[in-house]
CSV table of C-alpha atoms in Angstrom, one decimal:
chain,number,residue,atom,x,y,z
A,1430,UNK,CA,-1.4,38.3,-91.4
A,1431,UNK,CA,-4.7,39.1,-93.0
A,1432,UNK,CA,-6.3,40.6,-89.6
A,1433,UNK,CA,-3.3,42.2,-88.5
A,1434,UNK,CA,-3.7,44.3,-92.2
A,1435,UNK,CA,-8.1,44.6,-91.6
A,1436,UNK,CA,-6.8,46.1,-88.0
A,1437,UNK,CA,-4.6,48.4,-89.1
A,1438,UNK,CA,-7.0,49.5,-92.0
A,1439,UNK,CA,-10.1,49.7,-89.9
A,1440,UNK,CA,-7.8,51.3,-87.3
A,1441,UNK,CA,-6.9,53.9,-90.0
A,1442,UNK,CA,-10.1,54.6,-90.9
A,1443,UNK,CA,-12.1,55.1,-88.1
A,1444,UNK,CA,-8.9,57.8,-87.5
A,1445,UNK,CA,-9.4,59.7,-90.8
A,1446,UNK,CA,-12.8,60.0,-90.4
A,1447,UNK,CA,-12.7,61.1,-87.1
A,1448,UNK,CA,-10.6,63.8,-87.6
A,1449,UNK,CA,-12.3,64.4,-90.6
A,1450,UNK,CA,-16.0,64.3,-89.6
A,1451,UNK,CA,-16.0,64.0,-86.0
A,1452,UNK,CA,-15.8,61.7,-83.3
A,1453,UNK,CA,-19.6,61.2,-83.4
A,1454,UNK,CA,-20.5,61.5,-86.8
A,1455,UNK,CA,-22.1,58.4,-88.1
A,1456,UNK,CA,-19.9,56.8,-90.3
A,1457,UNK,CA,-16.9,57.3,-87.9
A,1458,UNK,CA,-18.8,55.0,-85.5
A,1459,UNK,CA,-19.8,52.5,-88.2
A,1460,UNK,CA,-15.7,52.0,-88.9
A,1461,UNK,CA,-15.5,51.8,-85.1
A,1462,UNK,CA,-18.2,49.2,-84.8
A,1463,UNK,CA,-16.2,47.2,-87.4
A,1464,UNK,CA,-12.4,48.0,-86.0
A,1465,UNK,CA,-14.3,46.1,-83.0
A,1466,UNK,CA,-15.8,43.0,-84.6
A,1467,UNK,CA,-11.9,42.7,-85.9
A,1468,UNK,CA,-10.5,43.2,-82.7
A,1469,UNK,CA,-13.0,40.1,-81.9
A,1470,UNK,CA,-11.8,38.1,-84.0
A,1471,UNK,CA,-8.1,38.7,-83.5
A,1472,UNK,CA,-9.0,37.4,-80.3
A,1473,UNK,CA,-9.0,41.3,-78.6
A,1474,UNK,CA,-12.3,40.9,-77.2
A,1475,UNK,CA,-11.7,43.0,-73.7
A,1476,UNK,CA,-10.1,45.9,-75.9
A,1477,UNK,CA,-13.5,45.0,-78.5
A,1478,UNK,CA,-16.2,45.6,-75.5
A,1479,UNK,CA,-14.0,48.5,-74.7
A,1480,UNK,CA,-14.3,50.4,-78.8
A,1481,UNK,CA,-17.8,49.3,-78.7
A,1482,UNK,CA,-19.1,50.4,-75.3
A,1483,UNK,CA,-17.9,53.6,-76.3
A,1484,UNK,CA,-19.3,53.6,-79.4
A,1485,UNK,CA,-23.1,52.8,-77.9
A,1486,UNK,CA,-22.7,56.0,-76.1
A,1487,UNK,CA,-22.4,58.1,-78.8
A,1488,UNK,CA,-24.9,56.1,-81.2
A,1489,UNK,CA,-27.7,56.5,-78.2
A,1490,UNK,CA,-27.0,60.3,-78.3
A,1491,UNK,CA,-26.6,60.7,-82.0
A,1492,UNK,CA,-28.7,58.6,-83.3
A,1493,UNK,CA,-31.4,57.1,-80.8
A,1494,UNK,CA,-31.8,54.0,-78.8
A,1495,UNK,CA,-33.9,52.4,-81.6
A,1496,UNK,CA,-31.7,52.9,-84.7
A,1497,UNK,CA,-30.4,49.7,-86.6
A,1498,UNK,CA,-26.9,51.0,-85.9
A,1499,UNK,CA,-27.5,51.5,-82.4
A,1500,UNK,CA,-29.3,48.0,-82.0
A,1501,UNK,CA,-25.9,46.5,-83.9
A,1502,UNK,CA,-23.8,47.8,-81.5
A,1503,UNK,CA,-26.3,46.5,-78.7
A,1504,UNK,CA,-26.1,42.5,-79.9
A,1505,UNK,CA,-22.7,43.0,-80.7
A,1506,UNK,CA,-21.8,44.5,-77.6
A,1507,UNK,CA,-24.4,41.1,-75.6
A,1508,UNK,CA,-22.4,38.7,-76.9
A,1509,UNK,CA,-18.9,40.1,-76.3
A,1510,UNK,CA,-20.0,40.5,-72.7
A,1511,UNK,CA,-21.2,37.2,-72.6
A,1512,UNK,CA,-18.1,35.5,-74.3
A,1513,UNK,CA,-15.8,37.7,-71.5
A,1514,UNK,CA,-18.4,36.0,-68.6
A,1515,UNK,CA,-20.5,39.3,-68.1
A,1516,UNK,CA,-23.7,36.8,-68.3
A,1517,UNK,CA,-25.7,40.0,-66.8
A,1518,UNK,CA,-24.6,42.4,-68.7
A,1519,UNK,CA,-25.3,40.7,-72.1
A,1520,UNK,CA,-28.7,39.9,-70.6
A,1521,UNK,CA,-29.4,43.3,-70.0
A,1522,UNK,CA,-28.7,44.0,-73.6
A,1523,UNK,CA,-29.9,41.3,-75.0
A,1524,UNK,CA,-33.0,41.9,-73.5
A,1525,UNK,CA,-33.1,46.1,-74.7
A,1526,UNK,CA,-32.5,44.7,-78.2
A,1527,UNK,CA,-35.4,42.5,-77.9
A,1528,UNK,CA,-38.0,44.9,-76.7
A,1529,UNK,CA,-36.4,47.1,-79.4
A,1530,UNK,CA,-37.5,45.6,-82.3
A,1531,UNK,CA,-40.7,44.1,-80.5
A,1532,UNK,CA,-42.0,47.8,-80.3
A,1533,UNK,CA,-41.1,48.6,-83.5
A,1534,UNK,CA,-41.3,45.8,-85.7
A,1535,UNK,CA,-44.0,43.0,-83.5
A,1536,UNK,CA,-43.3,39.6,-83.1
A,1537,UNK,CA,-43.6,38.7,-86.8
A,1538,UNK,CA,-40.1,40.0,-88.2
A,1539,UNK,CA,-37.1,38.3,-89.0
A,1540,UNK,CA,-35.2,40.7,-86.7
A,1541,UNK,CA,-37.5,40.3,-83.9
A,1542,UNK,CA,-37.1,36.4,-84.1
A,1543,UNK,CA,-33.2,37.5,-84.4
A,1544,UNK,CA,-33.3,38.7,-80.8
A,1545,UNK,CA,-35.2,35.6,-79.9
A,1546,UNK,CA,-32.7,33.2,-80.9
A,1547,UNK,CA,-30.3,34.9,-79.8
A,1548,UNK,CA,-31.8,35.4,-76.5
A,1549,UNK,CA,-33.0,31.8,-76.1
A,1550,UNK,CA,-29.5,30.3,-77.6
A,1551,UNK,CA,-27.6,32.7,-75.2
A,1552,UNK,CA,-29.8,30.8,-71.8
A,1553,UNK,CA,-28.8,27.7,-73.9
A,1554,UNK,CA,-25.5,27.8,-74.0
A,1555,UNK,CA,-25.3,28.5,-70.0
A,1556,UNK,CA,-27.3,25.4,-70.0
A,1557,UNK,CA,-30.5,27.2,-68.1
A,1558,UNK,CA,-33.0,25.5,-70.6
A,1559,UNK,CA,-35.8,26.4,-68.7
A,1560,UNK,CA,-35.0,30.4,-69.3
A,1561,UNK,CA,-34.8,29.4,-72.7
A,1562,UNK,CA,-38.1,27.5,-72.8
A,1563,UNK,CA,-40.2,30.5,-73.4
A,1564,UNK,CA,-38.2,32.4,-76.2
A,1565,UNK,CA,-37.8,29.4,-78.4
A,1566,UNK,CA,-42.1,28.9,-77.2
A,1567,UNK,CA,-41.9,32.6,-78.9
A,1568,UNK,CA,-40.1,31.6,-82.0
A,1569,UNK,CA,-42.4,28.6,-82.6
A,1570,UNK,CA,-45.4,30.7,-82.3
A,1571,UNK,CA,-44.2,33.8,-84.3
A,1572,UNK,CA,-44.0,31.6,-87.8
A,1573,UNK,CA,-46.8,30.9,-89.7
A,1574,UNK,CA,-46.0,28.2,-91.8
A,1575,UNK,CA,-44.2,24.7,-91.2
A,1576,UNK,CA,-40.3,25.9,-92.3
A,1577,UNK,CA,-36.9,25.0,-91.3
A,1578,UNK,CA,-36.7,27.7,-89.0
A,1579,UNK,CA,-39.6,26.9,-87.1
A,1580,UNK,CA,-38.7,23.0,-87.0
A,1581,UNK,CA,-35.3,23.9,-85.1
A,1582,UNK,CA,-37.1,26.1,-82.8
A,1583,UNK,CA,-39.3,23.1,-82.1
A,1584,UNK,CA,-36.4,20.8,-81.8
A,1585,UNK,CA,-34.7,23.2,-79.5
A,1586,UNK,CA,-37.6,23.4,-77.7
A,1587,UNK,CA,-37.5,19.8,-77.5
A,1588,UNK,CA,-34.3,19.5,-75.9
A,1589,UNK,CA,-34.9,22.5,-73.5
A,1590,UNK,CA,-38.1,20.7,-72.1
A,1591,UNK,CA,-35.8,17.3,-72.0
A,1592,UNK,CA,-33.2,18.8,-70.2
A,1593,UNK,CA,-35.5,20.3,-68.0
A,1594,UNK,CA,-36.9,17.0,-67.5
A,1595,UNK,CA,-40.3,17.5,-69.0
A,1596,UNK,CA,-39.9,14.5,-70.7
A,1597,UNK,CA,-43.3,14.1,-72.1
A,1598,UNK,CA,-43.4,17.9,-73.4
A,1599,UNK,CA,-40.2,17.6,-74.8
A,1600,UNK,CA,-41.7,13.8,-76.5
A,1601,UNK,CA,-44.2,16.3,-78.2
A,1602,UNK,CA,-42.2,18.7,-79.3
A,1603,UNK,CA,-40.0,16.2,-81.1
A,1604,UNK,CA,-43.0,14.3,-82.3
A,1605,UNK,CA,-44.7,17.5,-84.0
A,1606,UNK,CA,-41.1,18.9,-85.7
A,1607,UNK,CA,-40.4,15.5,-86.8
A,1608,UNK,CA,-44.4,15.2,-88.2
């Protein structure tokens, strides 16, 4: 019901403006971008990779690699590649959206430690804990004070080293997050 209506809107929209601003124009891609993330979650997710392949494209030539649009679509695009078992191709992205906002934001940013979770929970979740061992090390080290986001990173690091069979590490890491 309620998704078949935000598809057909979205679907309507990114159609007026099209034809009335261009295929390209910026807010034409934006409705695009979210006709895809609806298509996702009606479950459309080739048709979704499709829109927002297509969509990258045109926000790398209209608005730059490095836009917060463009880097949108990038994550966006990662993790419908990963869900449709494209593990190197979502790599490949998530990796462009990491040295993204490394260049232009450093380490410190909440946008930065974005694409480090995601990157380190994306290894995680194909159970390769040892690729994952050095973003969540990353995460730990990019936040100054004891917080709740730094205590999961050092509980995820925990099980990564556990899993990895680094038993004592791991013993460490748990023992500091739970200090």
């Amino acid at each position: 019901g309620r998704i078949a209506q935000a598809l057909s809107l979205y679907q309507r929209s990114a159609n007026d403006l099209a034809r009335l601003l261009g295929e390209e124009h910026p807010h034409t891609l934006t409705a695009k971008h979210g006709l895809a993330l609806v298509q996702a979650s009606h479950q459309e997710l080739p048709e979704a990779r499709e829109l927002l392949e297509e969509v990258l494209v045109a926000q790398r030539r209209q608005l730059g690699s490095q836009h917060p649009a463009t880097l949108s679509t990038i994550h966006n695009l990662a993790r419908f590649r990963a869900a449709l078992g494209d593990a190197d191709g979502a790599l490949d992205l998530y990796d462009e959206e990491l040295a993204a906002h490394r260049a232009a934001h450093g380490d410190q940013h909440d946008s930065t430690r974005d694409a480090l979770s995601s990157l380190a929970f994306f290894h995680l979740n194909r159970e390769d804990f040892a690729a994952a061992i050095p973003y969540y090390q990353s995460l730990t080290g990019s936040y100054q004070a004891v917080d709740r986001q730094r205590l999961m990173a050092q509980m995820m690091l925990g099980l990564c080293y556990s899993k990895t069979e680094q038993l004592e590490t791991a013993r460490q890491h748990f023992a500091s997050a739970l200090a």
